[in-house]
Tab-separated table of C-alpha atoms in Angstrom:
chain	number	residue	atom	x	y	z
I	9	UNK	CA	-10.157	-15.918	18.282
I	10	UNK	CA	-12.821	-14.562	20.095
I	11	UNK	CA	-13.451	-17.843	22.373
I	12	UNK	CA	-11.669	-16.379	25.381
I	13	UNK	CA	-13.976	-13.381	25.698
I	14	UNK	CA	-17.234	-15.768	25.275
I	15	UNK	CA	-15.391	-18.061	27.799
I	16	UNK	CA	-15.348	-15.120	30.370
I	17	UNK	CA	-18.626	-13.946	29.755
I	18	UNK	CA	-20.058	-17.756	29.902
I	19	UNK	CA	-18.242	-17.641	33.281
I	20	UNK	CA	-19.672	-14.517	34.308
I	21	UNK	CA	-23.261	-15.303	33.232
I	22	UNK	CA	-23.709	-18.750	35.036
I	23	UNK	CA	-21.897	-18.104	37.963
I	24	UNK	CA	-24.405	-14.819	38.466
I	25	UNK	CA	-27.294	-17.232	38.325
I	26	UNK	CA	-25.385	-20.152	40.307
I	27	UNK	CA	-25.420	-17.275	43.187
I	28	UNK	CA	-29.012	-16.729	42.638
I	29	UNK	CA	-30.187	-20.386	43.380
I	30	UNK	CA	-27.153	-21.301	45.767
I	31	UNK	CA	-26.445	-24.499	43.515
I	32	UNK	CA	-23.441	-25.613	42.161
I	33	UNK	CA	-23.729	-25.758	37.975
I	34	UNK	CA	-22.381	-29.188	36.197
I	35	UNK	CA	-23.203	-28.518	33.203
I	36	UNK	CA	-24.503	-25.663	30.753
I	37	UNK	CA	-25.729	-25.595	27.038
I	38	UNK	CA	-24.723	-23.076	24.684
I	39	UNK	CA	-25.789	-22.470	21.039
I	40	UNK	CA	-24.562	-20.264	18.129
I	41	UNK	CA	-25.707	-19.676	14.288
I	42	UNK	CA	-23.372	-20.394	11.618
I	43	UNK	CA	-22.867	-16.572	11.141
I	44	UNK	CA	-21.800	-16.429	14.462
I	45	UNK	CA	-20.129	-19.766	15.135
I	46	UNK	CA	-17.670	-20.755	17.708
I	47	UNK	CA	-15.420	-23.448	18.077
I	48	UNK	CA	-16.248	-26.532	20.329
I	49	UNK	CA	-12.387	-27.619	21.515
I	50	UNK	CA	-11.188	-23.824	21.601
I	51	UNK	CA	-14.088	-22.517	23.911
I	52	UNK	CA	-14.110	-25.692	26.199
I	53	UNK	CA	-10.441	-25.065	26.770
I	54	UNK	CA	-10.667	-21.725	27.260
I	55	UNK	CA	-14.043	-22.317	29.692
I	56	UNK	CA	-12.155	-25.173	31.454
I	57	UNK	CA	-9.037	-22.488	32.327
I	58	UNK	CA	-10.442	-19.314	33.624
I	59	UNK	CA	-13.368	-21.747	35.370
I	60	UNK	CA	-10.497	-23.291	37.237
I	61	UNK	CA	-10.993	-22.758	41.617
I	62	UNK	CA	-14.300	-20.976	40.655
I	63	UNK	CA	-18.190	-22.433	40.969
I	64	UNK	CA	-17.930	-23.531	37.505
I	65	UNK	CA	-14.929	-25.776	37.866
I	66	UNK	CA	-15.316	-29.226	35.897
I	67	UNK	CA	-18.408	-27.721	34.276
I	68	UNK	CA	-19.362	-29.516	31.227
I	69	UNK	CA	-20.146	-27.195	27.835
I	70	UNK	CA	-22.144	-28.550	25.489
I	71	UNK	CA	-22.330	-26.616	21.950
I	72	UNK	CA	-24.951	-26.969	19.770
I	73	UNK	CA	-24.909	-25.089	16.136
I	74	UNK	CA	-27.553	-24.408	14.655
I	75	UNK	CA	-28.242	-24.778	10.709
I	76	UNK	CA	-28.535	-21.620	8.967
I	77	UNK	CA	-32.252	-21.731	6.867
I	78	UNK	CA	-33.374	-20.359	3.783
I	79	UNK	CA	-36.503	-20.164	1.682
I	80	UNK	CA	-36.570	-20.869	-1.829
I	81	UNK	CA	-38.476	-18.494	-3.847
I	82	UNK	CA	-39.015	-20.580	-6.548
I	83	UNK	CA	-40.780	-23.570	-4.614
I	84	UNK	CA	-41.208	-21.802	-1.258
I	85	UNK	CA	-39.785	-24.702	0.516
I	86	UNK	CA	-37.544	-24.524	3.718
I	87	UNK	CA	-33.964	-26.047	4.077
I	88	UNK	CA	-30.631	-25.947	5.465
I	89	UNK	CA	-28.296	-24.112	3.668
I	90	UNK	CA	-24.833	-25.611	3.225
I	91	UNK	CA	-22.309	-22.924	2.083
I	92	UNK	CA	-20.831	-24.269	-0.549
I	93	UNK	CA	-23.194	-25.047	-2.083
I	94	UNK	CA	-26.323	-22.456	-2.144
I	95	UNK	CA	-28.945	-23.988	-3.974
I	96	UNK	CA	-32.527	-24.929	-3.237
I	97	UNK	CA	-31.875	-29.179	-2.717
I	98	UNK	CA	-36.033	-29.416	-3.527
I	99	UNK	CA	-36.353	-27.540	-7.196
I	100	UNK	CA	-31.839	-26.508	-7.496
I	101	UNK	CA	-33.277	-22.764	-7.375
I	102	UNK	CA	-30.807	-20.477	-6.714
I	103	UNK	CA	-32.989	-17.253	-5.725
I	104	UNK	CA	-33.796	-17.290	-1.770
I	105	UNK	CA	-33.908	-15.998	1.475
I	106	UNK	CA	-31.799	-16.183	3.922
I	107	UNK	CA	-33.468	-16.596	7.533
I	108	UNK	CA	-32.564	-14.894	10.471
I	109	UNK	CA	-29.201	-16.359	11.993
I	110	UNK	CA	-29.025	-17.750	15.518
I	111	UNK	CA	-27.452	-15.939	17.983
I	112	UNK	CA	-25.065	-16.822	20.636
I	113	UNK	CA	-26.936	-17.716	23.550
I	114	UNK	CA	-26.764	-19.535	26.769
I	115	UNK	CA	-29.679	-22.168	26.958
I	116	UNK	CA	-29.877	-24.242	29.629
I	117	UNK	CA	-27.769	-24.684	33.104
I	118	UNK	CA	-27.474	-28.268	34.955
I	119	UNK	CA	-27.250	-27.870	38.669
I	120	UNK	CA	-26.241	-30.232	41.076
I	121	UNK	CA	-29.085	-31.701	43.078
I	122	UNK	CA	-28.266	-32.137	46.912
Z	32	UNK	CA	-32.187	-29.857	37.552
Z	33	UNK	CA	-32.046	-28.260	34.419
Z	34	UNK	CA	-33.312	-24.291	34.281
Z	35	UNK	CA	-33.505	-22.609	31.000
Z	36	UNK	CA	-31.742	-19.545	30.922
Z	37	UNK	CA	-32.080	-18.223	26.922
Z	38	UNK	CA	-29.630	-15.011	27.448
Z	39	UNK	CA	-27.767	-14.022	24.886
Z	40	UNK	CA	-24.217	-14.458	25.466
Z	41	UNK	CA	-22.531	-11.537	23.878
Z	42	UNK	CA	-25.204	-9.116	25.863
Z	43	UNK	CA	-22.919	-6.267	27.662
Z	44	UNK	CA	-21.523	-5.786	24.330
Z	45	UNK	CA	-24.904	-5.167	22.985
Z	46	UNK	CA	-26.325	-3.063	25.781
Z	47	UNK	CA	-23.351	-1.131	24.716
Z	48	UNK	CA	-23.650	-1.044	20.949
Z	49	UNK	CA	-27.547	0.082	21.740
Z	50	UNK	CA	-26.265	3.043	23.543
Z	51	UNK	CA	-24.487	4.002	20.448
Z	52	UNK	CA	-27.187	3.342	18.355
Z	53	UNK	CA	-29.371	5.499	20.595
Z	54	UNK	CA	-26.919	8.365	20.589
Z	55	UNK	CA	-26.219	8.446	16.835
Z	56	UNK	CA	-29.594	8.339	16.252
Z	57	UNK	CA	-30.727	11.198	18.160
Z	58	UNK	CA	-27.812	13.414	16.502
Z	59	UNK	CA	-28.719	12.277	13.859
Z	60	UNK	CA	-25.909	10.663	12.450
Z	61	UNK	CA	-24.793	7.894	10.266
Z	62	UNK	CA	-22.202	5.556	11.402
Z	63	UNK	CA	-20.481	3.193	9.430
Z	64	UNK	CA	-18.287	0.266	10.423
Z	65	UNK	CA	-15.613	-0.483	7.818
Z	66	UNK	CA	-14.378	-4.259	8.393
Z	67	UNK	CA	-11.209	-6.354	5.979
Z	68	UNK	CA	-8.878	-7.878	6.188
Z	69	UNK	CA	-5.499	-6.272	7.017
Z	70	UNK	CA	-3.688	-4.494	4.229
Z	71	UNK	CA	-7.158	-3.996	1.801
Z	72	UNK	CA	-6.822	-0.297	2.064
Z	73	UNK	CA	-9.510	0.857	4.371
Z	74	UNK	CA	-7.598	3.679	5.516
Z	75	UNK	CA	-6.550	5.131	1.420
Z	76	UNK	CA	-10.579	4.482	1.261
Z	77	UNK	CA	-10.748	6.857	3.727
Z	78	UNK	CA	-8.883	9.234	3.140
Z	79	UNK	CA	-9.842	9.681	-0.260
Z	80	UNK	CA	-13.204	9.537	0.553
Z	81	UNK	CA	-12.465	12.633	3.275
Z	82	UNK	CA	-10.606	14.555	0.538
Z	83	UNK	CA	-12.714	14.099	-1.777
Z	84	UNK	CA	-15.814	14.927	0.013
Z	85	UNK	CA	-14.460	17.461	2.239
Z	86	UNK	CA	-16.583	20.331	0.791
Z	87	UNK	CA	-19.953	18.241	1.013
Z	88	UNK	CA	-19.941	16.271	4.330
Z	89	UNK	CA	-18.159	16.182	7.853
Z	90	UNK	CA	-16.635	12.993	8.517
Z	91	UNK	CA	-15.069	12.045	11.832
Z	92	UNK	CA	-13.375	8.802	12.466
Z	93	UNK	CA	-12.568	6.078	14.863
Z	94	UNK	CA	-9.582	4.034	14.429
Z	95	UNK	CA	-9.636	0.650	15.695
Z	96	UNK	CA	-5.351	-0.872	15.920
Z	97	UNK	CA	-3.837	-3.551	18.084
Z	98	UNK	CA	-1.203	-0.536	18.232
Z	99	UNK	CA	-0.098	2.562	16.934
Z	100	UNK	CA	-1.701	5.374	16.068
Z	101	UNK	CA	-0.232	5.621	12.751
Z	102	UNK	CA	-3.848	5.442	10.883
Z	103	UNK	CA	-5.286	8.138	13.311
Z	104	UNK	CA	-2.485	10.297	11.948
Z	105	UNK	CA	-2.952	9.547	8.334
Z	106	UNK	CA	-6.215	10.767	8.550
Z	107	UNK	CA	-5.949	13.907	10.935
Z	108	UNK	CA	-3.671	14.868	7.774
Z	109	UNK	CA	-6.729	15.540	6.321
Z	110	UNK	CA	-8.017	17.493	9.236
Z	111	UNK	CA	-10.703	15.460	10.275
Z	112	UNK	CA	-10.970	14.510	13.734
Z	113	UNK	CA	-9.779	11.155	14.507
Z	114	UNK	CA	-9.783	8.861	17.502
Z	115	UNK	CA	-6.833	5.994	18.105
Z	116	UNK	CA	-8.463	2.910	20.170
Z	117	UNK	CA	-5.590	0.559	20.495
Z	118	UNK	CA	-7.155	-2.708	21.374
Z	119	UNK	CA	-3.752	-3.930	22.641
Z	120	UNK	CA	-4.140	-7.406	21.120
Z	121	UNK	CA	-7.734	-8.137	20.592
Z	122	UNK	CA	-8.830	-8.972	17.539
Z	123	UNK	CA	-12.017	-6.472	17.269
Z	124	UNK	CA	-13.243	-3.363	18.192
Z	125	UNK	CA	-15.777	-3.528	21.366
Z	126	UNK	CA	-19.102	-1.580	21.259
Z	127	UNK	CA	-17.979	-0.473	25.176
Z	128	UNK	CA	-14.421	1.119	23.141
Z	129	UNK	CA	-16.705	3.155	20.690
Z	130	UNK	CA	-19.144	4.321	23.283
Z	131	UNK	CA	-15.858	6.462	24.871
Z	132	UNK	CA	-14.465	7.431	21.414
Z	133	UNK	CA	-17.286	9.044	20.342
Z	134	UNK	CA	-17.725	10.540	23.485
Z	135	UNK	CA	-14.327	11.992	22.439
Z	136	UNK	CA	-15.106	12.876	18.840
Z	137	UNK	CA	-16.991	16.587	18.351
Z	138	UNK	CA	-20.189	14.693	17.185
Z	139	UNK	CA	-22.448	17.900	16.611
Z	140	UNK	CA	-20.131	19.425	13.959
Z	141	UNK	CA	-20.217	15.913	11.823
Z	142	UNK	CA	-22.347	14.111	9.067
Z	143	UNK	CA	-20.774	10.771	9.480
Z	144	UNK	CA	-18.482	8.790	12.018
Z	145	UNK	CA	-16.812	5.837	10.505
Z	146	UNK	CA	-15.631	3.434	12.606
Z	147	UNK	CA	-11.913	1.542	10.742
Z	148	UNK	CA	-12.344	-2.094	12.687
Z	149	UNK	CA	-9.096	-3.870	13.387
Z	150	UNK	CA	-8.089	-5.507	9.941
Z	151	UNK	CA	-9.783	-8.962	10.561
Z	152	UNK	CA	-12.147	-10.509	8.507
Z	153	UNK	CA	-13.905	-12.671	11.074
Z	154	UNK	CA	-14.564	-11.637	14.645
Z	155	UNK	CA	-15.480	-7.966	14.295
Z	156	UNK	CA	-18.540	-9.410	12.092
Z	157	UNK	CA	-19.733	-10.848	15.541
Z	158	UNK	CA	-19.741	-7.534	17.415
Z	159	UNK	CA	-22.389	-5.001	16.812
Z	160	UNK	CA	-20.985	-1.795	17.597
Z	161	UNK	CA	-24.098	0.228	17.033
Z	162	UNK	CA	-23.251	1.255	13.581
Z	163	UNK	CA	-26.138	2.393	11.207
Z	164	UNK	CA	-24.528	-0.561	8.517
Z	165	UNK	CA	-21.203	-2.258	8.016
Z	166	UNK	CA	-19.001	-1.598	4.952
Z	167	UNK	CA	-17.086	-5.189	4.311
Z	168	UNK	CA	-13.813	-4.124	2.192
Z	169	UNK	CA	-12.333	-6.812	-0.328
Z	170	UNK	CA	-9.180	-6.341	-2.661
Z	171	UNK	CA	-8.578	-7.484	-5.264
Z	172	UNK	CA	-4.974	-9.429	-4.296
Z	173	UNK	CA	-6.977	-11.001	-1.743
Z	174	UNK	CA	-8.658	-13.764	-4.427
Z	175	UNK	CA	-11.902	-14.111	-5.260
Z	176	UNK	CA	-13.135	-16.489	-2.658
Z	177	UNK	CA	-13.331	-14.548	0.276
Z	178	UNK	CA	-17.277	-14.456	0.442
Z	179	UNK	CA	-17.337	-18.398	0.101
Z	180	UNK	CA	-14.286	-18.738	2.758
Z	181	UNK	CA	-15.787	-15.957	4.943
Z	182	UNK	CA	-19.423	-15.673	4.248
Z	183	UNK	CA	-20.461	-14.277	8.023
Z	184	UNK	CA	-19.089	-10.570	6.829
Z	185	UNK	CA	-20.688	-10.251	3.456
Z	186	UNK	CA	-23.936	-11.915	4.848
Z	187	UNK	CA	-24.159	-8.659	7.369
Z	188	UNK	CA	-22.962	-5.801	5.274
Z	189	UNK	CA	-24.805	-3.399	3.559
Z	190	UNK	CA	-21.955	-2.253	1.191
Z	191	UNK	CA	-19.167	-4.470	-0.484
Z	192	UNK	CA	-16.196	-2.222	-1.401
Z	193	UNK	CA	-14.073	-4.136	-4.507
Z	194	UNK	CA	-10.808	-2.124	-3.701
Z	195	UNK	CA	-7.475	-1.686	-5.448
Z	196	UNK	CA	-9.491	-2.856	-9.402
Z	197	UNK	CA	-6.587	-0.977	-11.078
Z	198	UNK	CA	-4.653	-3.858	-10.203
Z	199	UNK	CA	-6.836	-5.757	-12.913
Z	200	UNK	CA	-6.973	-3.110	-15.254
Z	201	UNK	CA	-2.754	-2.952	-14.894
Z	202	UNK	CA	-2.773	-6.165	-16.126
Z	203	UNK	CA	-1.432	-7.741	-12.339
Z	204	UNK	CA	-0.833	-11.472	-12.532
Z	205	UNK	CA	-3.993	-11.846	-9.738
Z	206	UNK	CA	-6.289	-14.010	-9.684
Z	207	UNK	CA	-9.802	-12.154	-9.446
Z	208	UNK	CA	-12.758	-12.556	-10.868
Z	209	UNK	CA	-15.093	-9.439	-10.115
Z	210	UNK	CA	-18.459	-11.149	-11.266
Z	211	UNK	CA	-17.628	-14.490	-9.312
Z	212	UNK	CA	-17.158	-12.490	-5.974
Z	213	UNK	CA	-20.556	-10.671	-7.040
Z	214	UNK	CA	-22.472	-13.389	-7.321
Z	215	UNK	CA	-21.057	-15.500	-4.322
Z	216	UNK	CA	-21.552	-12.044	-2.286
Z	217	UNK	CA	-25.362	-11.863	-3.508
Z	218	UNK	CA	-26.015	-15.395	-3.145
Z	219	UNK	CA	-25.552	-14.506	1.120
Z	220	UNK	CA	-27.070	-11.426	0.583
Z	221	UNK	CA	-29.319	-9.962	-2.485
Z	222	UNK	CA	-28.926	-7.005	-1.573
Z	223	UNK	CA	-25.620	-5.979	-0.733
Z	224	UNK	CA	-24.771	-2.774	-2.703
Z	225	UNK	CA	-21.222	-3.156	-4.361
Z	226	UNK	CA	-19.054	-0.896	-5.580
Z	227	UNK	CA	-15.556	-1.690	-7.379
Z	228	UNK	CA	-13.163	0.828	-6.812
Z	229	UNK	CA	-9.553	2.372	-6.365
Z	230	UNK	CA	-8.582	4.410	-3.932
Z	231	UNK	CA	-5.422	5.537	-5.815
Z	232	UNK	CA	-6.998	6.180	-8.793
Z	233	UNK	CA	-10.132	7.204	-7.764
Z	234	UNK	CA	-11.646	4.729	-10.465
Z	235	UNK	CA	-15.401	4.108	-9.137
Z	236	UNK	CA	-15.475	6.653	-6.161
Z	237	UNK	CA	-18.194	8.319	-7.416
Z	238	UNK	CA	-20.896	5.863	-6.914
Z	239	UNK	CA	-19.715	4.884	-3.280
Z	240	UNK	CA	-19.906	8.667	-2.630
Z	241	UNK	CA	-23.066	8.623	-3.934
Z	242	UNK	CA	-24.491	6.354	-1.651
Z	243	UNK	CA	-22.813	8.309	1.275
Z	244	UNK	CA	-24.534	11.276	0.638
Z	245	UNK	CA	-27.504	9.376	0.444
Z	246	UNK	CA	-27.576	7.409	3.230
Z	247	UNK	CA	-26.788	10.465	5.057
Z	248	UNK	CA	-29.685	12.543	3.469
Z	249	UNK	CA	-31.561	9.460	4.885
Z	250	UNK	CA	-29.908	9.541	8.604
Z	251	UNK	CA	-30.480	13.180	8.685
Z	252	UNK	CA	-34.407	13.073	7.400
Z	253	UNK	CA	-33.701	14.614	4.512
């Protein structure tokens, strides 16, 4: 629901630094957490609308999401958790910790090279 | 040419939140953000938490609506001060909106400011509002798979509120299984505190006050 407002402060964010270097952007990766996730056809339409007769017009969004971890306290091992289904895939312990989620962030911008 | 850039996206919201965070912590206060789905009875919560406690603690709250003010009223029934943000459509409550509604609330003379997020169960997880912990709300008619279906919520909250169990103990035709939602909420997070209640009864209120006062005591330096 939220897609529009990420959309406009995308915009916001690499057209500031499109300023800074003078360069046209063609491309920008994003990334999210699966606590925090957003959705890849929602957000590129949204981007692709308000982007329109701006900098970032025709801009290409790439999303990447990012597993969410935990760390079994049974066998200490490290793995991707898959909600539904919360159990350790090395030893089927179900005791763990979660690991930090991924937040939202802005990676990477492509600019056009003269 | 590629240039890495590693900002976080949601950032003026967060600036924001950590201005609240700052504030409340220098007065001392505890803030709580309550976030459900519509209709789970955050506001009866509420105000039977304000009644109930209104000889102990000062509470003060902010009420986050896509419009009306007709929570803000329920609860200045009670006297406490209360502050309508109407978000006029948007989903959640911004850390930016809270920043001027506490500015509008009498923040010396309280214990705790809860903040009532617009009844959603999935964006206002994403927005930190600078809240001391949030308070995810769950009733019973709302089935039992909520923390499966909606796991970003009770991952991030400190307290799970199990509202409306005399429902179950009425006999309801509902479909609810109290120790499934416990351990699906646990399983996200081990140590989510969670408290089954009624806010018409008053079934269970105790031990959710109890951890008020508490976490108070704590925001306070007691």
């Amino acid at each position: 629901m939220h897609e529009t407002m990420v959309a406009q402060s995308l915009l916001e964010m690499i057209s500031a630094e499109a300023a800074k270097r003078n360069a046209r952007p063609i491309g920008a990766k994003i990334s999210c957490g699966m606590l925090n996730p957003v959705n890849d056809e929602i957000l590129s339409f949204a981007f692709g609308a308000i982007a329109k007769s701006t900098v970032c017009e025709d801009l290409k969004l790439e999303i990447e999401h990012k597993p969410m971890n935990g760390q079994c306290k049974n066998c200490d091992s490290t793995f991707e958790l898959e909600l539904s289904h919360l159990v350790c895939p090395k030893c089927d312990g179900k005791d763990f910790e979660l690991l930090p989620n991924e937040p939202l962030t802005l990676e990477e911008i492509e600019f056009q090279t003269e | 040419m590629k240039v890495n850039i590693g900002k976080k996206i949601l950032l003026a919201n967060e600036e924001y939140a950590l201005k609240n965070k700052q504030l409340l912590a220098e007065k001392k206060k505890l803030c709580l953000n309550m976030i459900s789905s519509p209709g789970s009875g955050k506001t009866s919560i509420l105000y039977r938490t304000i009644c109930d406690l209104k000889d102990k603690i000062k509470i003060g709250v902010i009420e986050g609506d896509i419009q009306t003010d007709i929570d803000a009223e329920r609860i200045r029934a009670t006297k406490a001060p209360a502050i309508q943000v109407n978000t006029d459509g948007a989903c959640h409550l911004s850390a930016a909106q809270v920043n001027k509604a506490l500015e509008n609330l009498p923040i010396n003379e309280l214990d705790l400011v809860f903040i009532e997020n617009v009844g959603n169960l999935v964006c206002p997880s994403d927005f930190e509002l600078g809240e001391n912990a949030k308070v995810v709300v769950l009733s019973v008619a709302e089935g039992d798979d909520k923390p499966v279906k909606y796991p970003s919520i009770f991952a991030k909250s400190e307290v799970l509120l199990i509202n409306k169990i005399d429902f179950l103990s009425a006999g309801a035709q509902v479909n609810f299984d109290i120790e499934r939602v416990k351990i699906d909420a646990r399983k996200l997070n081990k140590d989510i505190k969670i408290f089954p209640i009624s806010a018409t009864t008053g079934e269970g209120m105790t031990d959710w006050y109890d951890w008020l006062i508490e976490s108070i005591n704590n925001s306070q330096g007691n």
